[in-house]
Amino acid sequence: MLFFCPQDKRMFNSLVAAYILVAAFVFSPMIKGQEEELAEIVIPDDCMQCLCEASSYCNLTAPCTTGSQYLCGPFLIGVNYWADAGQPTLTPDEDPNGAFETCAQDLECAKKTVRLYMTEFAQDCTEDGIIDCEDFARIHVLGKSDSCFAKMEGLPFYRVFRECRDKPVSV
């Protein structure tokens, strides 16, 4: 049997109350099954257009590729990229079989996939202090990790991307 003097008992009760509050704060999202959602990152339309142009010349009818990588749609999205973006679909009740191809080949769903992927993995690949279209291009092609810091100047994607980005803006 433990004996507490009144001051010790008050301190003990305060510590228990503090512990309960901390536990409730830390574990309540897990208990309720809630996850904090990230705000979708804003990628300007001109940037999205250049990502699309550099990927496939924005070809909306090209079939999925075969070979070493299975890529689909105007942004040439891979199944792992799509999965990392949360597996967006055209409709909430879409059959999971074929959902990747259906989404990747639909321009709006493909754009959503790219935006969700960038929201999840945005980083300053060029180390210039801002996250911009150049960073999005690197993440799109080179991946979500430190690989986005690699050189991509020799890639055909990058040549088309730079040509698109360097076009004068028409008013």
PDB file of C-alpha atoms in Angstrom, residues 2-121:
ATOM      1  CA  LEU A   2       1.361   3.397  -0.985  1.00  0.00           C
ATOM      2  CA  PHE A   3       1.089   6.353   1.297  1.00  0.00           C
ATOM      3  CA  PHE A   4       1.093   9.885  -0.052  1.00  0.00           C
ATOM      4  CA  CYS A   5       1.081  13.077   1.848  1.00  0.00           C
ATOM      5  CA  PRO A   6      -1.535  15.534   0.481  1.00  0.00           C
ATOM      6  CA  GLN A   7       1.078  17.453  -1.542  1.00  0.00           C
ATOM      7  CA  ASP A   8       2.440  14.272  -3.130  1.00  0.00           C
ATOM      8  CA  LYS A   9      -1.070  13.097  -3.968  1.00  0.00           C
ATOM      9  CA  ARG A  10      -1.885  16.386  -5.735  1.00  0.00           C
ATOM     10  CA  MET A  11       1.388  16.193  -7.696  1.00  0.00           C
ATOM     11  CA  PHE A  12       0.685  12.561  -8.611  1.00  0.00           C
ATOM     12  CA  ASN A  13      -2.849  13.451  -9.764  1.00  0.00           C
ATOM     13  CA  SER A  14      -1.464  16.343 -11.831  1.00  0.00           C
ATOM     14  CA  LEU A  15       1.077  14.060 -13.501  1.00  0.00           C
ATOM     15  CA  VAL A  16      -1.603  11.468 -14.287  1.00  0.00           C
ATOM     16  CA  ALA A  17      -3.869  14.151 -15.761  1.00  0.00           C
ATOM     17  CA  ALA A  18      -1.007  15.516 -17.868  1.00  0.00           C
ATOM     18  CA  TYR A  19      -0.160  12.015 -19.092  1.00  0.00           C
ATOM     19  CA  ILE A  20      -3.781  11.372 -20.075  1.00  0.00           C
ATOM     20  CA  LEU A  21      -3.961  14.667 -21.992  1.00  0.00           C
ATOM     21  CA  VAL A  22      -0.734  13.952 -23.847  1.00  0.00           C
ATOM     22  CA  ALA A  23      -1.836  10.406 -24.672  1.00  0.00           C
ATOM     23  CA  ALA A  24      -5.225  11.646 -25.899  1.00  0.00           C
ATOM     24  CA  PHE A  25      -3.553  14.257 -28.105  1.00  0.00           C
ATOM     25  CA  VAL A  26      -0.968  11.864 -29.538  1.00  0.00           C
ATOM     26  CA  PHE A  27      -3.191   8.839 -30.067  1.00  0.00           C
ATOM     27  CA  SER A  28      -6.578  10.381 -30.909  1.00  0.00           C
ATOM     28  CA  PRO A  29      -5.939  10.511 -34.685  1.00  0.00           C
ATOM     29  CA  MET A  30      -5.013   6.816 -34.619  1.00  0.00           C
ATOM     30  CA  ILE A  31      -7.991   5.909 -32.458  1.00  0.00           C
ATOM     31  CA  LYS A  32     -10.429   7.752 -34.699  1.00  0.00           C
ATOM     32  CA  GLY A  33      -8.739   6.511 -37.867  1.00  0.00           C
ATOM     33  CA  GLN A  34      -8.120  10.051 -39.017  1.00  0.00           C
ATOM     34  CA  GLU A  35      -5.063  11.134 -40.892  1.00  0.00           C
ATOM     35  CA  GLU A  36      -3.922  14.652 -41.432  1.00  0.00           C
ATOM     36  CA  GLU A  37      -4.349  15.529 -45.103  1.00  0.00           C
ATOM     37  CA  LEU A  38      -1.738  17.594 -46.868  1.00  0.00           C
ATOM     38  CA  ALA A  39      -2.949  20.579 -48.823  1.00  0.00           C
ATOM     39  CA  GLU A  40      -2.687  19.789 -52.512  1.00  0.00           C
ATOM     40  CA  ILE A  41       0.262  21.643 -53.965  1.00  0.00           C
ATOM     41  CA  VAL A  42      -0.458  24.203 -56.657  1.00  0.00           C
ATOM     42  CA  ILE A  43       1.300  23.526 -59.928  1.00  0.00           C
ATOM     43  CA  PRO A  44       0.677  26.332 -62.410  1.00  0.00           C
ATOM     44  CA  ASP A  45      -1.097  25.328 -65.617  1.00  0.00           C
ATOM     45  CA  ASP A  46       1.881  26.336 -67.760  1.00  0.00           C
ATOM     46  CA  CYS A  47       4.095  24.027 -65.706  1.00  0.00           C
ATOM     47  CA  MET A  48       1.640  21.130 -66.019  1.00  0.00           C
ATOM     48  CA  GLN A  49       1.525  21.734 -69.774  1.00  0.00           C
ATOM     49  CA  CYS A  50       5.319  21.576 -70.023  1.00  0.00           C
ATOM     50  CA  LEU A  51       5.469  18.379 -67.931  1.00  0.00           C
ATOM     51  CA  CYS A  52       2.894  16.870 -70.302  1.00  0.00           C
ATOM     52  CA  GLU A  53       4.707  18.115 -73.428  1.00  0.00           C
ATOM     53  CA  ALA A  54       8.067  16.820 -72.230  1.00  0.00           C
ATOM     54  CA  SER A  55       6.619  13.441 -71.237  1.00  0.00           C
ATOM     55  CA  SER A  56       4.763  12.518 -74.439  1.00  0.00           C
ATOM     56  CA  TYR A  57       4.155  15.706 -76.418  1.00  0.00           C
ATOM     57  CA  CYS A  58       0.869  15.488 -74.500  1.00  0.00           C
ATOM     58  CA  ASN A  59      -0.262  12.546 -76.618  1.00  0.00           C
ATOM     59  CA  LEU A  60      -3.724  11.661 -75.302  1.00  0.00           C
ATOM     60  CA  THR A  61      -4.102   8.555 -77.469  1.00  0.00           C
ATOM     61  CA  ALA A  62      -0.757   6.790 -77.051  1.00  0.00           C
ATOM     62  CA  PRO A  63      -0.998   3.236 -75.701  1.00  0.00           C
ATOM     63  CA  CYS A  64       0.822   2.234 -72.537  1.00  0.00           C
ATOM     64  CA  THR A  65       4.463   1.423 -73.164  1.00  0.00           C
ATOM     65  CA  THR A  66       5.991  -2.015 -72.995  1.00  0.00           C
ATOM     66  CA  GLY A  67       9.552  -2.920 -72.213  1.00  0.00           C
ATOM     67  CA  SER A  68      11.634  -2.096 -69.171  1.00  0.00           C
ATOM     68  CA  GLN A  69       9.046   0.336 -67.772  1.00  0.00           C
ATOM     69  CA  TYR A  70       5.261   0.201 -68.030  1.00  0.00           C
ATOM     70  CA  LEU A  71       4.228   3.838 -68.473  1.00  0.00           C
ATOM     71  CA  CYS A  72       0.824   5.196 -69.447  1.00  0.00           C
ATOM     72  CA  GLY A  73      -0.902   8.362 -70.522  1.00  0.00           C
ATOM     73  CA  PRO A  74       0.185  11.837 -71.521  1.00  0.00           C
ATOM     74  CA  PHE A  75       2.430  12.186 -68.451  1.00  0.00           C
ATOM     75  CA  LEU A  76       3.915   8.675 -68.866  1.00  0.00           C
ATOM     76  CA  ILE A  77       2.958   7.705 -65.329  1.00  0.00           C
ATOM     77  CA  GLY A  78       4.161   4.403 -63.893  1.00  0.00           C
ATOM     78  CA  VAL A  79       2.069   2.221 -61.630  1.00  0.00           C
ATOM     79  CA  ASN A  80       4.328   2.902 -58.602  1.00  0.00           C
ATOM     80  CA  TYR A  81       4.061   6.666 -59.185  1.00  0.00           C
ATOM     81  CA  TRP A  82       0.266   6.320 -59.333  1.00  0.00           C
ATOM     82  CA  ALA A  83       0.248   4.186 -56.172  1.00  0.00           C
ATOM     83  CA  ASP A  84       2.463   6.718 -54.348  1.00  0.00           C
ATOM     84  CA  ALA A  85      -0.049   9.413 -55.340  1.00  0.00           C
ATOM     85  CA  GLY A  86      -2.823   7.489 -53.585  1.00  0.00           C
ATOM     86  CA  GLN A  87      -4.227   5.565 -56.569  1.00  0.00           C
ATOM     87  CA  PRO A  88      -6.649   8.234 -57.804  1.00  0.00           C
ATOM     88  CA  THR A  89      -9.522   6.990 -59.954  1.00  0.00           C
ATOM     89  CA  LEU A  90     -12.043   8.558 -62.292  1.00  0.00           C
ATOM     90  CA  THR A  91     -14.914   7.552 -60.022  1.00  0.00           C
ATOM     91  CA  PRO A  92     -14.905   6.530 -56.346  1.00  0.00           C
ATOM     92  CA  ASP A  93     -16.491   3.140 -57.064  1.00  0.00           C
ATOM     93  CA  GLU A  94     -14.260   2.262 -60.023  1.00  0.00           C
ATOM     94  CA  ASP A  95     -13.214  -1.367 -60.402  1.00  0.00           C
ATOM     95  CA  PRO A  96      -9.596  -1.631 -59.181  1.00  0.00           C
ATOM     96  CA  ASN A  97      -8.706  -3.825 -62.172  1.00  0.00           C
ATOM     97  CA  GLY A  98      -7.527  -1.450 -64.852  1.00  0.00           C
ATOM     98  CA  ALA A  99      -7.931   1.635 -62.629  1.00  0.00           C
ATOM     99  CA  PHE A 100      -4.287   2.624 -63.130  1.00  0.00           C
ATOM    100  CA  GLU A 101      -4.491   2.592 -66.931  1.00  0.00           C
ATOM    101  CA  THR A 102      -7.891   4.300 -66.951  1.00  0.00           C
ATOM    102  CA  CYS A 103      -6.644   7.131 -64.741  1.00  0.00           C
ATOM    103  CA  ALA A 104      -3.231   7.559 -66.363  1.00  0.00           C
ATOM    104  CA  GLN A 105      -4.796   7.796 -69.839  1.00  0.00           C
ATOM    105  CA  ASP A 106      -7.403  10.363 -68.777  1.00  0.00           C
ATOM    106  CA  LEU A 107      -5.910  13.865 -68.861  1.00  0.00           C
ATOM    107  CA  GLU A 108      -7.707  15.190 -65.778  1.00  0.00           C
ATOM    108  CA  CYS A 109      -7.074  12.086 -63.668  1.00  0.00           C
ATOM    109  CA  ALA A 110      -3.433  12.049 -64.807  1.00  0.00           C
ATOM    110  CA  LYS A 111      -3.069  15.716 -63.802  1.00  0.00           C
ATOM    111  CA  LYS A 112      -4.566  14.898 -60.419  1.00  0.00           C
ATOM    112  CA  THR A 113      -2.081  12.046 -60.037  1.00  0.00           C
ATOM    113  CA  VAL A 114       0.847  14.364 -60.794  1.00  0.00           C
ATOM    114  CA  ARG A 115      -0.466  16.999 -58.354  1.00  0.00           C
ATOM    115  CA  LEU A 116      -0.968  14.435 -55.578  1.00  0.00           C
ATOM    116  CA  TYR A 117       2.484  12.972 -56.190  1.00  0.00           C
ATOM    117  CA  MET A 118       4.050  16.430 -56.020  1.00  0.00           C
ATOM    118  CA  THR A 119       2.084  17.248 -52.872  1.00  0.00           C
ATOM    119  CA  GLU A 120       3.491  14.143 -51.246  1.00  0.00           C
ATOM    120  CA  PHE A 121       7.088  14.427 -52.458  1.00  0.00           C
TER     121      PHE A 121
END
